[in-house]
Amino acid sequence: MRLANIILLAGAGLLFAGTAGAQTLVGLAVPLSGPSAILGEQMRAGAVTASELLQNSGLALELADDGCTAEGGATAARQFVAARVKIVIGFLCTEAIEAALPILSTENIPVIAVGVRTDSLTDRRVKTGWNVVRLAPRADAERDAAGRILTGLWRKELFAIVDDGTIYGRELSESVRLAAEQASLKPVFVDTFRPQVDNQIGLVGRVRKAGATHVFAGGDRDDIAIIARDAAQLDSGIVVAGGETLRAPPGDVPLTAGMLMIAPPEWTEIDDPAIAKAFADREIQPEGYVLPAFAAFEVAAEALRSLPSSNEAAPALEGREFATVLGPIRFDQKGDLSQNPYRAFRFDGSSFKAVETPAP
């Protein structure tokens, strides 16, 4: 079954309406309109496939288009309340989920967010009373991971830290510097470079003159690619590292073999043969938000399964481990992932491969 056929099967409301009957409903909030629609279709494909494979779970999906807007999120929430769903999965955008949560929390309906990274979503949990957990990493997870991972990898190296002067680049590079300081390490060179220029030969020259063999650059994909290219052309032997922006679409300058990237996994590998076959049979590529949405349905199913049939209380999602297609997942008391998913990857000339890092 092709993805297009799954979309037709889903319709605009209750999925598998003919078999739902007395089944427990799981709400699925995704953007099916607007600029994020392609990501919403990925989420829908993953959740629908999970619900099809877990037909014995007694669960059915109630679909709502949140449009990635506040109005769409509120409308979706009211639809879920009217349908008496027990739990909601999905949500890609902050505007939609922040409009939906006050409505859903009033009805004691928990939410498993798939794509929202905004720190305040869980930071305000005690104040707001929102019953939400998320599979996506926090916005500050990249900064925390970059500092922790690189100080472990570069403990015996001479390294430099540079950034492009933007809020993103400066906060990311500053996190690496602070982590190094806490580990009793000190960069041999710290600087801010001018972004969006044709070459960074001058910057690379200053880094090399300082004696650095490794450099972390906080900035966008194209600027970091230029730094790595110029380092290679000068035969400096400098290893260049950057953040998740290195996954941005290719620009005019290709990435250089040996570059390091701090980022979460892309979630395209499936270890379970039955699940892999299900996606292959449906001709669905497990990319983007497909597998995270599949995992969200798995978490919802397991959480609801633990409730007595007569218990109307919301299922507990924190402090327990869930087996998912992404591996074991556990949420902390705030509702964030208990383990930071960001890892180190090295570019081999064609793709990024995971790198083993020292234990903290």
mmCIF file of C-alpha atoms in Angstrom, residues 28-325:
data_model
loop_
_atom_site.group_PDB
_atom_site.id
_atom_site.type_symbol
_atom_site.label_atom_id
_atom_site.label_comp_id
_atom_site.label_asym_id
_atom_site.label_seq_id
_atom_site.Cartn_x
_atom_site.Cartn_y
_atom_site.Cartn_z
ATOM 1 C CA LEU A 28 -3.641 12.100 16.280
ATOM 2 C CA ALA A 29 -2.922 15.821 15.762
ATOM 3 C CA VAL A 30 -0.857 16.573 12.660
ATOM 4 C CA PRO A 31 -0.521 19.444 10.175
ATOM 5 C CA LEU A 32 -2.154 18.260 6.964
ATOM 6 C CA SER A 33 -2.414 21.752 5.495
ATOM 7 C CA GLY A 34 0.050 24.585 5.157
ATOM 8 C CA PRO A 35 3.836 24.500 4.683
ATOM 9 C CA SER A 36 4.359 21.676 7.205
ATOM 10 C CA ALA A 37 1.896 19.305 5.525
ATOM 11 C CA ILE A 38 4.617 17.003 4.179
ATOM 12 C CA LEU A 39 5.868 16.437 7.731
ATOM 13 C CA GLY A 40 2.310 15.878 8.887
ATOM 14 C CA GLU A 41 1.908 13.173 6.266
ATOM 15 C CA GLN A 42 5.026 11.474 7.626
ATOM 16 C CA MET A 43 3.540 11.516 11.118
ATOM 17 C CA ARG A 44 0.235 10.181 9.866
ATOM 18 C CA ALA A 45 1.926 7.366 7.910
ATOM 19 C CA GLY A 46 3.860 6.285 11.005
ATOM 20 C CA ALA A 47 0.880 6.371 13.360
ATOM 21 C CA VAL A 48 -1.457 4.636 10.898
ATOM 22 C CA THR A 49 1.076 1.859 10.290
ATOM 23 C CA ALA A 50 1.511 1.366 14.030
ATOM 24 C CA SER A 51 -2.251 1.179 14.568
ATOM 25 C CA GLU A 52 -2.573 -1.375 11.772
ATOM 26 C CA LEU A 53 0.176 -3.573 13.221
ATOM 27 C CA LEU A 54 -1.293 -3.294 16.721
ATOM 28 C CA GLN A 55 -4.847 -4.166 15.722
ATOM 29 C CA ASN A 56 -5.207 -6.369 18.819
ATOM 30 C CA SER A 57 -4.580 -3.355 21.057
ATOM 31 C CA GLY A 58 -8.228 -2.327 20.866
ATOM 32 C CA LEU A 59 -7.201 1.176 19.802
ATOM 33 C CA ALA A 60 -8.334 3.327 16.890
ATOM 34 C CA LEU A 61 -7.100 6.702 15.688
ATOM 35 C CA GLU A 62 -9.068 9.930 15.659
ATOM 36 C CA LEU A 63 -7.350 12.241 13.166
ATOM 37 C CA ALA A 64 -7.337 16.032 13.335
ATOM 38 C CA ASP A 65 -5.526 18.583 11.173
ATOM 39 C CA ASP A 66 -3.986 21.166 13.502
ATOM 40 C CA GLY A 67 -2.515 23.162 10.613
ATOM 41 C CA CYS A 68 0.482 24.080 12.806
ATOM 42 C CA THR A 69 -1.546 27.056 14.044
ATOM 43 C CA ALA A 70 -3.087 28.090 17.362
ATOM 44 C CA GLU A 71 -6.571 28.042 15.849
ATOM 45 C CA GLY A 72 -5.983 24.595 14.386
ATOM 46 C CA GLY A 73 -4.626 23.261 17.670
ATOM 47 C CA ALA A 74 -7.639 24.470 19.632
ATOM 48 C CA THR A 75 -10.044 23.072 17.047
ATOM 49 C CA ALA A 76 -8.267 19.706 17.120
ATOM 50 C CA ALA A 77 -8.414 19.632 20.920
ATOM 51 C CA ARG A 78 -12.156 20.290 20.935
ATOM 52 C CA GLN A 79 -12.606 17.493 18.374
ATOM 53 C CA PHE A 80 -10.700 15.089 20.593
ATOM 54 C CA VAL A 81 -12.735 16.038 23.651
ATOM 55 C CA ALA A 82 -15.981 15.516 21.748
ATOM 56 C CA ALA A 83 -14.754 12.123 20.520
ATOM 57 C CA ARG A 84 -13.758 11.141 24.079
ATOM 58 C CA VAL A 85 -10.219 10.150 23.175
ATOM 59 C CA LYS A 86 -8.105 8.735 26.004
ATOM 60 C CA ILE A 87 -4.747 10.083 24.892
ATOM 61 C CA VAL A 88 -3.386 12.310 22.097
ATOM 62 C CA ILE A 89 -0.217 11.891 20.050
ATOM 63 C CA GLY A 90 1.342 14.119 17.401
ATOM 64 C CA PHE A 91 1.826 17.887 17.260
ATOM 65 C CA LEU A 92 4.718 19.372 15.347
ATOM 66 C CA CYS A 93 4.401 23.086 16.145
ATOM 67 C CA THR A 94 4.486 25.039 19.390
ATOM 68 C CA GLU A 95 1.538 27.275 18.454
ATOM 69 C CA ALA A 96 -0.795 24.335 17.916
ATOM 70 C CA ILE A 97 0.080 22.361 21.030
ATOM 71 C CA GLU A 98 0.041 25.389 23.339
ATOM 72 C CA ALA A 99 -3.499 26.182 22.174
ATOM 73 C CA ALA A 100 -4.597 22.550 22.540
ATOM 74 C CA LEU A 101 -3.124 21.708 25.940
ATOM 75 C CA PRO A 102 -5.363 23.921 28.116
ATOM 76 C CA ILE A 103 -8.427 22.275 26.554
ATOM 77 C CA LEU A 104 -7.069 18.733 26.778
ATOM 78 C CA SER A 105 -5.687 19.146 30.304
ATOM 79 C CA THR A 106 -9.089 20.285 31.552
ATOM 80 C CA GLU A 107 -10.425 16.912 30.428
ATOM 81 C CA ASN A 108 -7.396 15.061 31.852
ATOM 82 C CA ILE A 109 -6.272 13.892 28.400
ATOM 83 C CA PRO A 110 -2.484 13.405 28.258
ATOM 84 C CA VAL A 111 -0.434 14.310 25.184
ATOM 85 C CA ILE A 112 2.623 12.674 23.653
ATOM 86 C CA ALA A 113 4.224 15.378 21.489
ATOM 87 C CA VAL A 114 6.247 14.116 18.542
ATOM 88 C CA GLY A 115 7.978 17.190 17.156
ATOM 89 C CA VAL A 116 7.799 20.150 19.567
ATOM 90 C CA ARG A 117 11.194 21.144 20.976
ATOM 91 C CA THR A 118 10.389 24.438 22.728
ATOM 92 C CA ASP A 119 11.887 24.323 26.240
ATOM 93 C CA SER A 120 8.929 26.082 27.857
ATOM 94 C CA LEU A 121 6.560 23.273 26.867
ATOM 95 C CA THR A 122 7.784 21.196 29.804
ATOM 96 C CA ASP A 123 9.510 23.897 31.858
ATOM 97 C CA ARG A 124 6.080 25.389 32.641
ATOM 98 C CA ARG A 125 4.455 22.049 33.413
ATOM 99 C CA VAL A 126 4.050 22.585 37.140
ATOM 100 C CA LYS A 127 2.655 26.072 36.623
ATOM 101 C CA THR A 128 0.281 25.166 33.798
ATOM 102 C CA GLY A 129 -0.726 21.662 34.881
ATOM 103 C CA TRP A 130 -0.335 20.468 31.297
ATOM 104 C CA ASN A 131 -0.160 16.678 31.074
ATOM 105 C CA VAL A 132 2.399 16.382 28.279
ATOM 106 C CA VAL A 133 5.526 14.408 27.459
ATOM 107 C CA ARG A 134 7.566 14.587 24.286
ATOM 108 C CA LEU A 135 9.631 12.342 22.061
ATOM 109 C CA ALA A 136 11.468 15.271 20.484
ATOM 110 C CA PRO A 137 14.571 16.564 22.263
ATOM 111 C CA ARG A 138 14.411 19.911 24.061
ATOM 112 C CA ALA A 139 15.736 22.969 22.235
ATOM 113 C CA ASP A 140 18.666 23.152 24.672
ATOM 114 C CA ALA A 141 19.549 19.463 24.220
ATOM 115 C CA GLU A 142 21.889 20.277 21.336
ATOM 116 C CA ARG A 143 23.853 22.756 23.430
ATOM 117 C CA ASP A 144 24.127 20.360 26.364
ATOM 118 C CA ALA A 145 25.194 17.471 24.148
ATOM 119 C CA ALA A 146 27.749 19.475 22.161
ATOM 120 C CA GLY A 147 29.554 20.504 25.324
ATOM 121 C CA ARG A 148 29.426 17.068 26.924
ATOM 122 C CA ILE A 149 30.385 15.064 23.829
ATOM 123 C CA LEU A 150 33.165 17.276 22.499
ATOM 124 C CA THR A 151 34.880 17.724 25.853
ATOM 125 C CA GLY A 152 34.983 13.943 26.062
ATOM 126 C CA LEU A 153 36.297 13.478 22.531
ATOM 127 C CA TRP A 154 38.787 16.362 22.645
ATOM 128 C CA ARG A 155 40.094 16.011 26.183
ATOM 129 C CA LYS A 156 43.649 15.467 24.895
ATOM 130 C CA GLU A 157 43.388 17.789 21.883
ATOM 131 C CA LEU A 158 44.144 21.456 21.264
ATOM 132 C CA PHE A 159 40.853 22.935 20.144
ATOM 133 C CA ALA A 160 39.325 26.237 19.092
ATOM 134 C CA ILE A 161 35.758 27.516 19.382
ATOM 135 C CA VAL A 162 34.283 29.952 16.858
ATOM 136 C CA ASP A 163 30.800 31.198 16.054
ATOM 137 C CA ASP A 164 28.987 33.334 13.485
ATOM 138 C CA GLY A 165 27.676 35.915 15.958
ATOM 139 C CA THR A 166 24.036 34.824 15.702
ATOM 140 C CA ILE A 167 22.064 33.918 18.809
ATOM 141 C CA TYR A 168 22.049 30.259 17.778
ATOM 142 C CA GLY A 169 25.752 30.106 16.938
ATOM 143 C CA ARG A 170 26.881 32.052 19.988
ATOM 144 C CA GLU A 171 24.765 30.074 22.477
ATOM 145 C CA LEU A 172 25.947 26.783 20.993
ATOM 146 C CA SER A 173 29.633 27.704 21.018
ATOM 147 C CA GLU A 174 29.359 29.241 24.492
ATOM 148 C CA SER A 175 27.894 25.993 25.799
ATOM 149 C CA VAL A 176 30.901 24.109 24.451
ATOM 150 C CA ARG A 177 33.258 26.627 26.062
ATOM 151 C CA LEU A 178 31.517 26.414 29.451
ATOM 152 C CA ALA A 179 31.501 22.620 29.364
ATOM 153 C CA ALA A 180 35.200 22.642 28.577
ATOM 154 C CA GLU A 181 35.840 25.010 31.462
ATOM 155 C CA GLN A 182 33.933 22.751 33.854
ATOM 156 C CA ALA A 183 36.085 19.849 32.633
ATOM 157 C CA SER A 184 39.232 21.888 33.354
ATOM 158 C CA LEU A 185 39.887 22.366 29.638
ATOM 159 C CA LYS A 186 40.540 25.622 27.824
ATOM 160 C CA PRO A 187 40.325 26.376 24.098
ATOM 161 C CA VAL A 188 43.519 27.754 22.560
ATOM 162 C CA PHE A 189 41.514 30.122 20.371
ATOM 163 C CA VAL A 190 38.042 31.724 20.558
ATOM 164 C CA ASP A 191 36.673 34.007 17.865
ATOM 165 C CA THR A 192 33.615 35.236 15.982
ATOM 166 C CA PHE A 193 33.737 34.900 12.224
ATOM 167 C CA ARG A 194 31.916 36.802 9.521
ATOM 168 C CA PRO A 195 29.181 34.586 8.030
ATOM 169 C CA GLN A 196 28.096 34.247 4.398
ATOM 170 C CA VAL A 197 31.448 34.995 2.809
ATOM 171 C CA ASP A 198 33.135 33.072 -0.014
ATOM 172 C CA ASN A 199 36.054 31.807 2.044
ATOM 173 C CA GLN A 200 37.303 31.514 5.616
ATOM 174 C CA ILE A 201 40.991 31.189 4.871
ATOM 175 C CA GLY A 202 41.859 33.974 7.304
ATOM 176 C CA LEU A 203 39.918 32.294 10.118
ATOM 177 C CA VAL A 204 41.518 28.924 9.405
ATOM 178 C CA GLY A 205 44.944 30.595 9.388
ATOM 179 C CA ARG A 206 44.340 32.107 12.834
ATOM 180 C CA VAL A 207 43.096 28.781 14.183
ATOM 181 C CA ARG A 208 46.189 27.008 12.851
ATOM 182 C CA LYS A 209 48.527 29.705 14.178
ATOM 183 C CA ALA A 210 47.014 29.193 17.652
ATOM 184 C CA GLY A 211 48.009 25.535 17.412
ATOM 185 C CA ALA A 212 44.487 24.095 17.337
ATOM 186 C CA THR A 213 43.993 20.730 15.663
ATOM 187 C CA HIS A 214 40.217 20.731 16.212
ATOM 188 C CA VAL A 215 37.639 23.503 15.946
ATOM 189 C CA PHE A 216 33.986 23.717 16.849
ATOM 190 C CA ALA A 217 31.981 26.174 14.749
ATOM 191 C CA GLY A 218 28.597 27.465 15.844
ATOM 192 C CA GLY A 219 26.826 28.522 12.670
ATOM 193 C CA ASP A 220 24.897 27.344 9.638
ATOM 194 C CA ARG A 221 25.707 24.506 7.287
ATOM 195 C CA ASP A 222 27.235 26.545 4.452
ATOM 196 C CA ASP A 223 29.611 28.536 6.651
ATOM 197 C CA ILE A 224 30.865 25.435 8.455
ATOM 198 C CA ALA A 225 31.315 23.653 5.114
ATOM 199 C CA ILE A 226 33.457 26.574 3.879
ATOM 200 C CA ILE A 227 35.590 26.458 7.035
ATOM 201 C CA ALA A 228 36.178 22.720 6.575
ATOM 202 C CA ARG A 229 36.903 23.109 2.855
ATOM 203 C CA ASP A 230 39.464 25.859 3.448
ATOM 204 C CA ALA A 231 41.071 23.874 6.276
ATOM 205 C CA ALA A 232 41.466 20.930 3.916
ATOM 206 C CA GLN A 233 42.826 23.092 1.070
ATOM 207 C CA LEU A 234 45.434 24.550 3.398
ATOM 208 C CA ASP A 235 46.369 21.004 4.416
ATOM 209 C CA SER A 236 46.000 22.085 8.033
ATOM 210 C CA GLY A 237 44.802 18.723 9.347
ATOM 211 C CA ILE A 238 42.182 20.570 11.400
ATOM 212 C CA VAL A 239 39.050 18.592 12.299
ATOM 213 C CA VAL A 240 35.949 20.771 12.033
ATOM 214 C CA ALA A 241 32.800 20.079 14.075
ATOM 215 C CA GLY A 242 29.354 21.641 14.031
ATOM 216 C CA GLY A 243 25.819 21.149 15.234
ATOM 217 C CA GLU A 244 22.628 19.827 13.711
ATOM 218 C CA THR A 245 22.636 22.524 11.010
ATOM 219 C CA LEU A 246 25.047 20.291 9.088
ATOM 220 C CA ARG A 247 21.971 18.234 8.179
ATOM 221 C CA ALA A 248 20.543 21.168 6.215
ATOM 222 C CA PRO A 249 20.048 20.643 2.445
ATOM 223 C CA PRO A 250 23.325 20.682 0.483
ATOM 224 C CA GLY A 251 24.590 24.074 -0.612
ATOM 225 C CA ASP A 252 27.219 25.165 -3.127
ATOM 226 C CA VAL A 253 30.069 23.860 -0.969
ATOM 227 C CA PRO A 254 30.015 20.122 -0.185
ATOM 228 C CA LEU A 255 30.868 18.790 3.251
ATOM 229 C CA THR A 256 34.402 17.535 3.828
ATOM 230 C CA ALA A 257 35.193 13.988 4.897
ATOM 231 C CA GLY A 258 36.134 13.809 8.566
ATOM 232 C CA MET A 259 33.792 16.563 9.755
ATOM 233 C CA LEU A 260 31.975 15.935 13.032
ATOM 234 C CA MET A 261 28.312 16.680 13.683
ATOM 235 C CA ILE A 262 26.417 16.722 16.980
ATOM 236 C CA ALA A 263 22.824 15.731 16.216
ATOM 237 C CA PRO A 264 20.115 13.213 17.084
ATOM 238 C CA PRO A 265 19.768 10.049 14.987
ATOM 239 C CA GLU A 266 17.702 10.376 11.817
ATOM 240 C CA TRP A 267 15.553 7.391 12.878
ATOM 241 C CA THR A 268 15.593 5.534 9.574
ATOM 242 C CA GLU A 269 16.834 2.135 10.759
ATOM 243 C CA ILE A 270 14.336 -0.514 11.891
ATOM 244 C CA ASP A 271 15.618 -3.494 13.885
ATOM 245 C CA ASP A 272 12.284 -5.338 14.132
ATOM 246 C CA PRO A 273 11.788 -7.455 10.954
ATOM 247 C CA ALA A 274 7.986 -7.378 11.248
ATOM 248 C CA ILE A 275 7.906 -3.592 11.426
ATOM 249 C CA ALA A 276 10.431 -3.260 8.604
ATOM 250 C CA LYS A 277 8.273 -5.552 6.455
ATOM 251 C CA ALA A 278 5.152 -3.528 7.264
ATOM 252 C CA PHE A 279 6.755 -0.374 5.933
ATOM 253 C CA ALA A 280 8.189 -2.178 2.909
ATOM 254 C CA ASP A 281 4.803 -3.708 2.082
ATOM 255 C CA ARG A 282 3.223 -0.261 2.215
ATOM 256 C CA GLU A 283 6.115 1.276 0.249
ATOM 257 C CA ILE A 284 6.665 3.840 3.001
ATOM 258 C CA GLN A 285 10.150 5.185 3.560
ATOM 259 C CA PRO A 286 10.858 5.424 7.320
ATOM 260 C CA GLU A 287 12.164 8.968 7.208
ATOM 261 C CA GLY A 288 11.564 12.212 9.037
ATOM 262 C CA TYR A 289 8.731 11.859 11.554
ATOM 263 C CA VAL A 290 7.509 8.438 10.413
ATOM 264 C CA LEU A 291 9.214 6.367 13.104
ATOM 265 C CA PRO A 292 8.774 8.907 15.936
ATOM 266 C CA ALA A 293 5.016 8.903 15.246
ATOM 267 C CA PHE A 294 5.043 5.091 15.186
ATOM 268 C CA ALA A 295 6.830 5.139 18.552
ATOM 269 C CA ALA A 296 4.327 7.627 19.977
ATOM 270 C CA PHE A 297 1.485 5.228 19.179
ATOM 271 C CA GLU A 298 3.449 2.387 20.812
ATOM 272 C CA VAL A 299 3.876 4.466 23.973
ATOM 273 C CA ALA A 300 0.175 5.368 23.985
ATOM 274 C CA ALA A 301 -0.846 1.739 23.514
ATOM 275 C CA GLU A 302 1.398 0.488 26.312
ATOM 276 C CA ALA A 303 0.287 3.249 28.678
ATOM 277 C CA LEU A 304 -3.392 2.570 28.050
ATOM 278 C CA ARG A 305 -2.867 -1.180 28.320
ATOM 279 C CA SER A 306 -1.699 -0.762 31.908
ATOM 280 C CA LEU A 307 -5.008 0.806 32.959
ATOM 281 C CA PRO A 308 -7.834 -1.308 34.356
ATOM 282 C CA SER A 309 -10.783 -1.240 31.949
ATOM 283 C CA SER A 310 -12.906 0.604 34.496
ATOM 284 C CA ASN A 311 -10.263 3.190 35.336
ATOM 285 C CA GLU A 312 -10.986 6.592 33.821
ATOM 286 C CA ALA A 313 -7.760 8.165 35.093
ATOM 287 C CA ALA A 314 -5.168 9.369 32.611
ATOM 288 C CA PRO A 315 -2.337 6.871 32.082
ATOM 289 C CA ALA A 316 0.973 7.563 33.766
ATOM 290 C CA LEU A 317 3.748 8.287 31.278
ATOM 291 C CA GLU A 318 6.646 9.375 33.505
ATOM 292 C CA GLY A 319 9.019 7.187 35.420
ATOM 293 C CA ARG A 320 8.542 4.036 33.365
ATOM 294 C CA GLU A 321 10.220 2.538 30.318
ATOM 295 C CA PHE A 322 8.485 1.953 27.011
ATOM 296 C CA ALA A 323 9.747 -0.416 24.327
ATOM 297 C CA THR A 324 9.483 1.323 20.957
ATOM 298 C CA VAL A 325 10.777 1.164 17.401
#
